[in-house]
CSV table of C-alpha atoms (C1' of nucleotides) in Angstrom, one decimal:
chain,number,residue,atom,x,y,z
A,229,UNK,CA,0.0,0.0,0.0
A,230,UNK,CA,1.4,3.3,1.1
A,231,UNK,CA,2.4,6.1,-0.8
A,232,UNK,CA,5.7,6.3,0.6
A,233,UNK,CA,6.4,10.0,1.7
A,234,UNK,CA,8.2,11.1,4.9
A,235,UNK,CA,11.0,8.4,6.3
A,236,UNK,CA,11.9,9.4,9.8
A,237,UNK,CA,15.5,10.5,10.6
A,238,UNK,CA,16.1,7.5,13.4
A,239,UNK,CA,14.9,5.0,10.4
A,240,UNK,CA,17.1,7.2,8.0
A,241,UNK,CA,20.3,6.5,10.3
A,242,UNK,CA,19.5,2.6,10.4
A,243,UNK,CA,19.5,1.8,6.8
A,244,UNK,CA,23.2,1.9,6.1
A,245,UNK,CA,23.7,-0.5,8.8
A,246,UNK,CA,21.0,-3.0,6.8
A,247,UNK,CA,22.8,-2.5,3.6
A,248,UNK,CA,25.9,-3.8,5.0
A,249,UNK,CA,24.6,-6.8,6.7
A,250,UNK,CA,22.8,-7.2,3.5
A,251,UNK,CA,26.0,-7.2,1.4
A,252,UNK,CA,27.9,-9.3,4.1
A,253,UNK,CA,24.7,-11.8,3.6
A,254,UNK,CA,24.9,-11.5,-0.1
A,255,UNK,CA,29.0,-12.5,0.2
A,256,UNK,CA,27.6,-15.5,2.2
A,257,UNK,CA,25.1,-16.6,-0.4
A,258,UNK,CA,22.4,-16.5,1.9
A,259,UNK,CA,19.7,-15.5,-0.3
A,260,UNK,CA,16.7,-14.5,1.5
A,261,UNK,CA,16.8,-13.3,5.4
A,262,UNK,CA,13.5,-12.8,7.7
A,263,UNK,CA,13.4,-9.3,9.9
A,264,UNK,CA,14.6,-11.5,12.8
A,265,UNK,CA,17.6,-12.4,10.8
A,266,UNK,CA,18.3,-9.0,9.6
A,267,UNK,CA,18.1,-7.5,13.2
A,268,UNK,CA,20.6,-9.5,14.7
A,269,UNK,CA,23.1,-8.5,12.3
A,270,UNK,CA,22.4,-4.6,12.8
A,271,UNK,CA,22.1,-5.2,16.5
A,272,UNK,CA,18.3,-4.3,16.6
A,273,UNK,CA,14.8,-6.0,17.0
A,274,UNK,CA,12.7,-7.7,13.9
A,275,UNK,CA,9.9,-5.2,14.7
A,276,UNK,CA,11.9,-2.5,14.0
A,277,UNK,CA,13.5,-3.8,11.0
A,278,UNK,CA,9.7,-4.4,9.1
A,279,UNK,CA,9.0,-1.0,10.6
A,280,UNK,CA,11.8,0.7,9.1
A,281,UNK,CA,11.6,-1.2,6.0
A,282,UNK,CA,7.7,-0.6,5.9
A,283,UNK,CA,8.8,3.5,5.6
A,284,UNK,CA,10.0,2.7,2.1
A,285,UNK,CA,7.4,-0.2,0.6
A,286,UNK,CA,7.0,-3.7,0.9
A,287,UNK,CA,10.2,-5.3,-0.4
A,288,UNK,CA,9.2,-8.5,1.7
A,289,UNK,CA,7.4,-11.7,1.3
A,290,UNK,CA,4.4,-12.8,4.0
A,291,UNK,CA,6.2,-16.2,5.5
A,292,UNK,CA,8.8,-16.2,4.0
A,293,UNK,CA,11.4,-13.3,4.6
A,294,UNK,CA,13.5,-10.6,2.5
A,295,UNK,CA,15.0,-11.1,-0.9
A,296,UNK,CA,18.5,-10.3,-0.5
A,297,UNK,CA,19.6,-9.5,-3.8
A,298,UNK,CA,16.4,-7.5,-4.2
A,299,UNK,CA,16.2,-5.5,-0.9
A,300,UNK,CA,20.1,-4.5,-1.6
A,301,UNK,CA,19.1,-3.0,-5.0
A,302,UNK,CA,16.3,-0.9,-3.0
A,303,UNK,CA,18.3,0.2,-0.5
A,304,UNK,CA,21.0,1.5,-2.5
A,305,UNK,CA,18.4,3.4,-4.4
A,306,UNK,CA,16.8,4.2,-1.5
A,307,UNK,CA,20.4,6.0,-0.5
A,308,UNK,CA,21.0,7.4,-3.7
A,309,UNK,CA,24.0,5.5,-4.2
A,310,UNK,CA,22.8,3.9,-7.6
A,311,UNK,CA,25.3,6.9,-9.2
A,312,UNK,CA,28.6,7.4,-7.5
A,313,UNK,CA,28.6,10.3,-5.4
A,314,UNK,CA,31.8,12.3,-5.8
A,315,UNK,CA,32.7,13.9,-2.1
A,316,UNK,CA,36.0,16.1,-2.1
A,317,UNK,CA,38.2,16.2,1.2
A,318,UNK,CA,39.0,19.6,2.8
A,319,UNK,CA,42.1,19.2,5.3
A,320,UNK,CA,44.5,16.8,4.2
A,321,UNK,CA,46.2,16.7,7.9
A,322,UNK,CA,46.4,13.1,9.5
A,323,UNK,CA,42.9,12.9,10.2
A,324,UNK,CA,42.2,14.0,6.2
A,325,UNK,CA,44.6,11.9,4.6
A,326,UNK,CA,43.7,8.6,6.7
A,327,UNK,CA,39.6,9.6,5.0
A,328,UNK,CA,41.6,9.5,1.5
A,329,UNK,CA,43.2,5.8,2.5
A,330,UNK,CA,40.1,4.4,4.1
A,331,UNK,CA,39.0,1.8,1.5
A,332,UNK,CA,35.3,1.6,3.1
A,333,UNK,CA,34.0,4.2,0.9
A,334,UNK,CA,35.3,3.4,-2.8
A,335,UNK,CA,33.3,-0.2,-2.1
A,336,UNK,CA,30.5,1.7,-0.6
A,337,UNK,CA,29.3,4.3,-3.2
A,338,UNK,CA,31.3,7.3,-2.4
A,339,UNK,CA,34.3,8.8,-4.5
A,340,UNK,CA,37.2,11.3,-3.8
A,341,UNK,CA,37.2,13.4,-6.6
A,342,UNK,CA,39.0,16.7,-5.1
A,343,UNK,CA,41.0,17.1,-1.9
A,344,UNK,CA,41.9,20.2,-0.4
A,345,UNK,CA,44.8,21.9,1.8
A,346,UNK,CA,46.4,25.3,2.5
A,347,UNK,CA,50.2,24.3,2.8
A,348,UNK,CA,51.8,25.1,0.3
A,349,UNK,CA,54.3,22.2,0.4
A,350,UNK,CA,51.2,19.9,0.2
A,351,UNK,CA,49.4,21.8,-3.0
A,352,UNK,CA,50.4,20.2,-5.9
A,353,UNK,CA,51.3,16.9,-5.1
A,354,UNK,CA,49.3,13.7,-5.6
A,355,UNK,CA,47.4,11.5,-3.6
A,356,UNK,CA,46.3,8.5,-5.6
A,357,UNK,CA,45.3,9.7,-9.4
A,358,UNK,CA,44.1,13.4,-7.1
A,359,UNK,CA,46.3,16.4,-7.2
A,360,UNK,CA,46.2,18.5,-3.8
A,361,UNK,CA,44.5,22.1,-4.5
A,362,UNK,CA,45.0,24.8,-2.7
A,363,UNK,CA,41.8,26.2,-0.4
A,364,UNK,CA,42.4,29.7,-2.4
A,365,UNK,CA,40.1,28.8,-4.9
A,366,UNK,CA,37.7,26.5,-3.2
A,367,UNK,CA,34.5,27.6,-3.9
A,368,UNK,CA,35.4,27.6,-7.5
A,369,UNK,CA,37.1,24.3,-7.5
A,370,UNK,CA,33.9,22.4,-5.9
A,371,UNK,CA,31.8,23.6,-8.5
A,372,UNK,CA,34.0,22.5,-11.7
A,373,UNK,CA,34.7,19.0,-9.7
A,374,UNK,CA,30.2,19.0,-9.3
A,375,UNK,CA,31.4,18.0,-5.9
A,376,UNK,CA,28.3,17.0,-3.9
A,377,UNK,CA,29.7,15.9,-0.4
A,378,UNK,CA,32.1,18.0,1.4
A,379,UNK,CA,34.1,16.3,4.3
A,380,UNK,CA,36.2,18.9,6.4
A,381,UNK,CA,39.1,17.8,8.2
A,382,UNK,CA,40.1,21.2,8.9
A,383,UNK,CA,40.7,23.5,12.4
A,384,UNK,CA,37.8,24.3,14.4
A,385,UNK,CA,39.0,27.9,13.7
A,386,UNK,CA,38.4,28.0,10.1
A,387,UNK,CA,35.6,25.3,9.5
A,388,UNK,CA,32.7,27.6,9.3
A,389,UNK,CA,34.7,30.0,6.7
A,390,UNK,CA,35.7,26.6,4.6
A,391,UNK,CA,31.8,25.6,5.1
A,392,UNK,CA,30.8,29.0,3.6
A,393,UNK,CA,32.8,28.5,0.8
A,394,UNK,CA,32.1,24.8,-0.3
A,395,UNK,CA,28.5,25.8,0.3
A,396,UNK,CA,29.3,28.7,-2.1
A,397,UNK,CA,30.3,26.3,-4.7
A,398,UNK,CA,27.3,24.4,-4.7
A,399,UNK,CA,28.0,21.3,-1.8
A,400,UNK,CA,24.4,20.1,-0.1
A,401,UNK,CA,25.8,17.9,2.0
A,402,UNK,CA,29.0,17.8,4.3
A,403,UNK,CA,30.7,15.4,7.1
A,404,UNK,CA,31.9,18.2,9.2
A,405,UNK,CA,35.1,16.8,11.3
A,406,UNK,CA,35.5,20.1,13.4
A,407,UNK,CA,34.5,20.3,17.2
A,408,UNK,CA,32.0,23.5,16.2
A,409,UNK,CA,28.6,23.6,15.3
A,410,UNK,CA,28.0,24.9,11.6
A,411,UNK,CA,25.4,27.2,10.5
A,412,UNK,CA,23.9,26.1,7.2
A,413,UNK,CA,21.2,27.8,5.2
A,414,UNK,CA,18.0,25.2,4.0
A,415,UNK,CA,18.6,22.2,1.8
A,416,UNK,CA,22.2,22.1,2.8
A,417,UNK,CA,22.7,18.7,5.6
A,418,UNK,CA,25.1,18.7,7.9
A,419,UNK,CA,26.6,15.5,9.8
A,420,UNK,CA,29.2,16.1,13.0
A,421,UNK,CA,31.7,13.8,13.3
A,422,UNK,CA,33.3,14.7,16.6
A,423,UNK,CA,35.3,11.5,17.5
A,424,UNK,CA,36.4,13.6,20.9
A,425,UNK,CA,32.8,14.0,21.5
A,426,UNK,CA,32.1,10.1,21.7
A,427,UNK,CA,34.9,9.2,23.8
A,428,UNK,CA,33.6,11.9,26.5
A,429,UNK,CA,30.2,10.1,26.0
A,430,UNK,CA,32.0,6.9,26.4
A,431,UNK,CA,33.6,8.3,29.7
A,432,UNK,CA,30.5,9.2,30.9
A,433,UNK,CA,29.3,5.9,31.0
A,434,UNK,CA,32.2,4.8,32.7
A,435,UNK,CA,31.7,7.4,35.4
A,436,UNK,CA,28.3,6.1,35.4
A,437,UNK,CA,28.9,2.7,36.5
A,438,UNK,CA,31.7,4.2,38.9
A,439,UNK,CA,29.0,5.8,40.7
A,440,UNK,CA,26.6,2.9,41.0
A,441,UNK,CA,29.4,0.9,42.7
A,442,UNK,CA,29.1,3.3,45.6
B,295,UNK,CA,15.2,19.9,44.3
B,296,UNK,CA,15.5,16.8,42.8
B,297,UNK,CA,17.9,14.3,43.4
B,298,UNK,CA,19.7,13.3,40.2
B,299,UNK,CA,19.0,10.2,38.7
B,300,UNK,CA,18.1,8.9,35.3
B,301,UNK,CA,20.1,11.3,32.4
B,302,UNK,CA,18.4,10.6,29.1
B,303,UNK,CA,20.8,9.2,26.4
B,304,UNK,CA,19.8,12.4,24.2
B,305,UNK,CA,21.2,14.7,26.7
B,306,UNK,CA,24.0,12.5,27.6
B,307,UNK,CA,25.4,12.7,23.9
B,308,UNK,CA,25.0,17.1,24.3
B,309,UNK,CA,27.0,17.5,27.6
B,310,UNK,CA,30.6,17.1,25.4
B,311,UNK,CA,29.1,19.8,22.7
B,312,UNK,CA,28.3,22.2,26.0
B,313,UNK,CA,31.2,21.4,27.4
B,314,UNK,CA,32.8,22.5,23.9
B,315,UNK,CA,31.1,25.7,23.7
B,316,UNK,CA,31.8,26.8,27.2
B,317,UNK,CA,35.8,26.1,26.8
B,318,UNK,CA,35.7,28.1,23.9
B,319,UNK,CA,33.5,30.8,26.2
B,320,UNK,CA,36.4,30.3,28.8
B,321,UNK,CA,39.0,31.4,26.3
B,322,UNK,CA,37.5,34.7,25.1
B,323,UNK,CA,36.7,35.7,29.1
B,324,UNK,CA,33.0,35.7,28.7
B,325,UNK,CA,32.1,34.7,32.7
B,326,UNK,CA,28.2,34.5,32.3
B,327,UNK,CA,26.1,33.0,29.3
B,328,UNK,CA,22.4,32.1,29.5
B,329,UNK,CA,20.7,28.8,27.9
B,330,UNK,CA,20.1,31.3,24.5
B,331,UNK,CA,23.6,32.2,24.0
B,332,UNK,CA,25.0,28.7,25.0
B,333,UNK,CA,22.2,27.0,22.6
B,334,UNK,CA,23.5,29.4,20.2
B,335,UNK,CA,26.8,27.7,20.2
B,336,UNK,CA,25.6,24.4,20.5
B,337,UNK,CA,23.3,24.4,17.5
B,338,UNK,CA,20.2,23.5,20.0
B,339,UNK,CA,17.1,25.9,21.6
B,340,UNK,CA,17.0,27.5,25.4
B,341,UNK,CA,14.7,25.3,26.2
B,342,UNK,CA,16.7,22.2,25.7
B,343,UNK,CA,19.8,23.6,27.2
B,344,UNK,CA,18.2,24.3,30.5
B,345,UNK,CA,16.3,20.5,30.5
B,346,UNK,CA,19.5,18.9,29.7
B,347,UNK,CA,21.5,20.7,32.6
B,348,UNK,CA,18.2,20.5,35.2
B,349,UNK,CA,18.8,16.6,34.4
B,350,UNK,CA,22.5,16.8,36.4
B,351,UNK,CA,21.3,19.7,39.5
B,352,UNK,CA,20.5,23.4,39.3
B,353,UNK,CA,23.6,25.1,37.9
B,354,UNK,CA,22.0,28.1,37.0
B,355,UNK,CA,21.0,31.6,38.5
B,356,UNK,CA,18.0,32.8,37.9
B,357,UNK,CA,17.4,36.7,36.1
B,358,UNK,CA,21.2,36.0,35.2
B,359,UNK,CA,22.7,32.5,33.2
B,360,UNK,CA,24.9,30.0,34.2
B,361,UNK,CA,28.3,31.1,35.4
B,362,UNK,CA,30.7,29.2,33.0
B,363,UNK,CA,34.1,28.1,35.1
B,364,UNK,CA,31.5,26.7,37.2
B,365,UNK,CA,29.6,24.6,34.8
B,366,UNK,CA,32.4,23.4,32.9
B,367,UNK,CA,33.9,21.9,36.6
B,368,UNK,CA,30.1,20.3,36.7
B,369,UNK,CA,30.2,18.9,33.0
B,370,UNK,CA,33.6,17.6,33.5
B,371,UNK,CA,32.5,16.0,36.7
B,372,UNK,CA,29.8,14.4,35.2
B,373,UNK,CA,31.6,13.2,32.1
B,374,UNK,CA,34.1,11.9,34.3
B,375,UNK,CA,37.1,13.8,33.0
B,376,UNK,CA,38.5,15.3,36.4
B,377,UNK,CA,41.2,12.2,35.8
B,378,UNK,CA,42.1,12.0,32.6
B,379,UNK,CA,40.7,8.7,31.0
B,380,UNK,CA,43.3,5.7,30.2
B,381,UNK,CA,42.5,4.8,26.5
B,382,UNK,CA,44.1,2.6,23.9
B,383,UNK,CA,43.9,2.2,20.1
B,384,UNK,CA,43.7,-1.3,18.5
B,385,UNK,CA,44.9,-1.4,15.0
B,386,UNK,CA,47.7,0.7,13.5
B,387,UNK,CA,46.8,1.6,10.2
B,388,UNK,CA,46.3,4.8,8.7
B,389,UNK,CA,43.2,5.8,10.9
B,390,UNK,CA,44.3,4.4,13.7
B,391,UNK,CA,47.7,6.6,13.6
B,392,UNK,CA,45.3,9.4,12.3
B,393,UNK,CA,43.9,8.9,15.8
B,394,UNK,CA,46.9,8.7,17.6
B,395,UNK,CA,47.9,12.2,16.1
B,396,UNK,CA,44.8,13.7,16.7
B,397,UNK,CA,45.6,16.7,19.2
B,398,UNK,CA,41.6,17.3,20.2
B,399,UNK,CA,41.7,14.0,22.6
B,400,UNK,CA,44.8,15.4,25.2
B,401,UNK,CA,43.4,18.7,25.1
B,402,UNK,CA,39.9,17.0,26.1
B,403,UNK,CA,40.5,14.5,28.9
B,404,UNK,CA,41.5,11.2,27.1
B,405,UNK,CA,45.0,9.9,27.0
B,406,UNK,CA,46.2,7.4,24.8
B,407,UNK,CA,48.9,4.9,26.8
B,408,UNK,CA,48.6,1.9,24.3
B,409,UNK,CA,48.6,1.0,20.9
B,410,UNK,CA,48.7,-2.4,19.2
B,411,UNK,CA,48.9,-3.7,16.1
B,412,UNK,CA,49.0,-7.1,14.2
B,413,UNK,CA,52.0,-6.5,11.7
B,414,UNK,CA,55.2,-7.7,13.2
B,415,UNK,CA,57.1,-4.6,11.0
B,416,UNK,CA,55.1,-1.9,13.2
B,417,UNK,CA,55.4,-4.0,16.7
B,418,UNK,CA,58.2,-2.4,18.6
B,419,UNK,CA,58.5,0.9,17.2
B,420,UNK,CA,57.1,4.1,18.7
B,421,UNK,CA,54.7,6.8,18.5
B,422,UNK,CA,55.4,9.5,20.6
B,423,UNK,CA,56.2,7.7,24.0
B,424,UNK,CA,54.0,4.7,23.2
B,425,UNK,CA,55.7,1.6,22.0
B,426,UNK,CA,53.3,-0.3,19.6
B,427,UNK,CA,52.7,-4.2,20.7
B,428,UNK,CA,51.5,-7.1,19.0
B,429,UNK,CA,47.7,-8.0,19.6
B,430,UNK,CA,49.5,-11.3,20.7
B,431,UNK,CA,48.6,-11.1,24.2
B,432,UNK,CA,46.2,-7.8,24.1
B,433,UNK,CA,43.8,-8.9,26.9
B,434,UNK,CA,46.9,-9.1,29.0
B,435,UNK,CA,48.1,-5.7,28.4
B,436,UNK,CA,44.7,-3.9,28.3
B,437,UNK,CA,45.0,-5.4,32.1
B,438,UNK,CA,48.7,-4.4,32.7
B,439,UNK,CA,47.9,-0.8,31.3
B,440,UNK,CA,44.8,-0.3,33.5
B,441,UNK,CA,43.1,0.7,30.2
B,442,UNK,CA,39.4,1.9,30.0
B,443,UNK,CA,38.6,2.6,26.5
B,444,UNK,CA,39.2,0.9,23.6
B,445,UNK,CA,39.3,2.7,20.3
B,446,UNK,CA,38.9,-0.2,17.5
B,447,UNK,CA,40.5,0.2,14.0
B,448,UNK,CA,40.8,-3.0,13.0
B,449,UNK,CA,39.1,-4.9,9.8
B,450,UNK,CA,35.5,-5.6,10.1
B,451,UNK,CA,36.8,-9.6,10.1
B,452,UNK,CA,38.1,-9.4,13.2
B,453,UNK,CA,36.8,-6.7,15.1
B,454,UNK,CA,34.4,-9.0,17.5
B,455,UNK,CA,37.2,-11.2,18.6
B,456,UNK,CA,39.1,-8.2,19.0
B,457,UNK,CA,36.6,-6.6,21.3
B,458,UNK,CA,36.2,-9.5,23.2
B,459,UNK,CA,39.8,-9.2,24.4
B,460,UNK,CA,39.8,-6.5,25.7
B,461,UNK,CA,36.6,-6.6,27.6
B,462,UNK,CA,38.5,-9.9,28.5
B,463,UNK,CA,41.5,-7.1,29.5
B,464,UNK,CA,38.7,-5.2,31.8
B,465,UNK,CA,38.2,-2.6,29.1
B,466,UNK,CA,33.9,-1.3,29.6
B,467,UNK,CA,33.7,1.3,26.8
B,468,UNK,CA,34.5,0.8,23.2
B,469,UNK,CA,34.8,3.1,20.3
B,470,UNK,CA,34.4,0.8,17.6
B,471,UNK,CA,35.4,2.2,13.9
B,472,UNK,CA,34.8,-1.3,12.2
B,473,UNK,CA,31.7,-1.6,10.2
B,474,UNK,CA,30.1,-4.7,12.3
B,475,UNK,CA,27.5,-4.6,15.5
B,476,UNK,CA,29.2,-5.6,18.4
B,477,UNK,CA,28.0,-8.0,20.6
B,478,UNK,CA,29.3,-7.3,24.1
B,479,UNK,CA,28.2,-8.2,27.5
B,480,UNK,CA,25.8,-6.1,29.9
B,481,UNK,CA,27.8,-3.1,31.8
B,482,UNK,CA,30.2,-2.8,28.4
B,483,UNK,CA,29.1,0.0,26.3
B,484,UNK,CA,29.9,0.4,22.8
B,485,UNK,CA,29.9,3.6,20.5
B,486,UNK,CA,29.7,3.0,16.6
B,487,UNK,CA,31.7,5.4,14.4
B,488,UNK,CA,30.9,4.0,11.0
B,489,UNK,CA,31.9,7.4,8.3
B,490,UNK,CA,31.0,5.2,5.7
B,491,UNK,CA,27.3,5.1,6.9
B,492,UNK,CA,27.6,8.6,7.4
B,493,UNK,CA,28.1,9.8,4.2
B,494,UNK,CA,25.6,7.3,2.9
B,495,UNK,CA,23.3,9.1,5.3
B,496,UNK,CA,24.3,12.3,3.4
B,497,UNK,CA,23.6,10.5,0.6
B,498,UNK,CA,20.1,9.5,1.1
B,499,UNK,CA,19.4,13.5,1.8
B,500,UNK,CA,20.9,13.9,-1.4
B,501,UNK,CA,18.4,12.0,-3.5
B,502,UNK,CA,15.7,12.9,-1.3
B,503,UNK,CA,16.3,16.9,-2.5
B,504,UNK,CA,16.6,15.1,-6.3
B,505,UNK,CA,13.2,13.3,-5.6
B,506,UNK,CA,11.7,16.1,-4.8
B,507,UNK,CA,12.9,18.4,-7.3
B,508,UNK,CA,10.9,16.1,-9.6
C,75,DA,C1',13.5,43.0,34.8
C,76,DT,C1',15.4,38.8,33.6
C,77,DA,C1',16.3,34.1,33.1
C,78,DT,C1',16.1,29.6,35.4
C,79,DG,C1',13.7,25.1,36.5
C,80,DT,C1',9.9,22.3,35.5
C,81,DG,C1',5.2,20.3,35.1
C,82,DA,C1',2.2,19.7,31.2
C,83,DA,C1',1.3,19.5,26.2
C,84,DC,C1',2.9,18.0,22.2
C,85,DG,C1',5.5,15.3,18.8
C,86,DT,C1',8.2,11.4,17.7
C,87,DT,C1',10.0,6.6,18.1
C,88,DT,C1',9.7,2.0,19.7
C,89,DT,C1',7.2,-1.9,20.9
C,90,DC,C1',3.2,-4.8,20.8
C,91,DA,C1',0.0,-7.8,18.9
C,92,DC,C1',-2.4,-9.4,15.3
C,93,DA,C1',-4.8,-9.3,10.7
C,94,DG,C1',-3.4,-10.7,6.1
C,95,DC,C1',-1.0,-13.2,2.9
C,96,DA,C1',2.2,-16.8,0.8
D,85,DT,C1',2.4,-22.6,9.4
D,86,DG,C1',5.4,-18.6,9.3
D,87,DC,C1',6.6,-14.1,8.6
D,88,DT,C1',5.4,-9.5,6.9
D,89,DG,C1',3.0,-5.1,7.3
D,90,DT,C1',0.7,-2.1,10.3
D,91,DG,C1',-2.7,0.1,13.4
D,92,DA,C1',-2.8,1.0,18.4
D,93,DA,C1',-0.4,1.4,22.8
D,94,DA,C1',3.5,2.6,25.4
D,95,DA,C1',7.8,4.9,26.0
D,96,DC,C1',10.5,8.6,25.1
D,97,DG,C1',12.1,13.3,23.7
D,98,DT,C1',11.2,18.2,22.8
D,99,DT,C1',8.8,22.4,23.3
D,100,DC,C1',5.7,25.5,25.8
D,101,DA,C1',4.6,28.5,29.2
D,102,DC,C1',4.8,30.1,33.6
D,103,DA,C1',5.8,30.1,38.6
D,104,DT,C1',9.9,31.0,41.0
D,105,DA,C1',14.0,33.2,42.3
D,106,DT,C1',17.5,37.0,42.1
DNA sequence: ATATGTGAACGTTTTCACAGCA
DNA sequence: TGCTGTGAAAACGTTCACATAT
């Protein structure tokens, strides 16, 4: 049924985790999974799997399960990932260069078409079949590249300046790396990636239990 | 009033952005804010700032704000940062040296005092004052380190046998960068930092605009 | 005058439980 | 029989609005 409209934001966040237990399912030729199945995997419940799943249509089968192979092809449509999506990197520090090495993405629908830094020693040289451009240009850069996804690996000093400009040149999407919160105008996403942040929330925890044991 | 109990996972993952916000407060001298001016910062509403903090006591002063050295001592009480955390990294590739680099963790109450790896070419050199060790007998230096947190950088293959020695090692939090669900006992608590699934995230916002552009 | 702290209203997310279908 | 898809119920999170304090 349905006339699938709105998908909530909590659903939003699970469906990358089904797609990879999907693809790890696919690489161990199971070929159809039930909700249960699938919940395990992501570390969730079947009810909220069918629930989730519901948001989009009904890719399942009553008494039987999930077509793999089929419910993959969905998702990644679902995700937009059918076309490559070409993401540039904004920093190429240690935390910006190890972004550029990290294989998960290349395999996962995401390409590195442009990176970015303001040394000068950097600019110019290559990483992989990518030459290193200076920020000077940036706005102007993004837009020849059509550069859809930003990721800034750059000081917390400078990352709403650099967000202006990638913004500027057309971005609607960016994996911000910098402990400060950017303002965006509508239609542009932001995701915060603030690894410092977790650990803290981590050490919470920890104090957490430290105080129940008194 | 009301003796503190129950903090709501939502507010637990804002404390570190508040915290943030009134470091960088600290730093330009500003001695007052109210729940406005720190939402401000934060990216969140009044409203929400003053709910999150009523959750931990009554910081505030009414007709005035919240005096800032004296709520950054309360956040980094309750995130448990007054001693700075023990934490090590498990898997020496490019993000986990990436990692390792990383000033924003020193600065922000986590200390990294162990790092392992797998290759026998990285086991015995150094980074910084840390000697890299083999994952040989990790559960037994997690224990000999006293270490609390457990940042994982290792492939998806072997990330659950991983985590299971070092909880083995004593280790109760886990920062897990490997795109599989953990399975961990009760009072261990995991944190997933998949940037893959991020960006896909992005992505689905992505086609979502396209969609509706149509 | 001003801004906190908080019940109550509202909105969202998860879970339940079962009708509907292979 | 077995498992999905989904309304309804329960749990949870956010926003409102105002009494309360300085």
């Amino acid at each position: 049924m349905s006339q699938i409209g709105y998908v909530p934001p909590t659903t939003v966040q699970r469906l990358p985790v089904y797609l990879r237990c999907l693809i790890l399912a696919q690489s161990q030729r199971r070929e159809v999974l039930n909700s249960a199945q699938i919940a395990d995997m992501a570390g969730t419940n079947g009810a909220q799997v069918r629930k989730d799943l519901s948001y989009l249509g009904e890719y399942g089968v009553r008494g039987l399960g999930y077509d793999v192979d089929s419910l993959v092809a969905h998702l990644v449509r679902w995700l937009g990932l059918e076309k490559t999506r070409r993401a540039a990197i904004v920093g190429f520090g240690r935390l910006g260069s190890a972004l550029r090495n990290y294989g998960g993405f290349q395999d996962r629908g995401i390409s590195v078409v442009a990176v970015f830094d303001a040394d000068p020693d950097k600019i110019g040289s290559k990483t992989g079949d990518v030459t290193i451009e200076s920020t000077e240009h940036l706005s102007e850069a993004i837009a020849r590249e059509n550069v859809e996804i930003a990721m800034l690996t750059v000081p917390a000093s400078v990352a709403e300046e650099v967000s202006a400009e990638v913004i500027a040149g057309g971005v609607k999407a960016i994996l911000n790396f910098a402990p400060v919160h950017l303002e965006v105008p509508d239609g542009v996403v932001v995701r915060q990636a603030d690894l410092a942040a977790d650990l803290q929330i981590l050490s919470f925890h920890l104090s957490e239990a430290e105080r129940a044991r008194t």
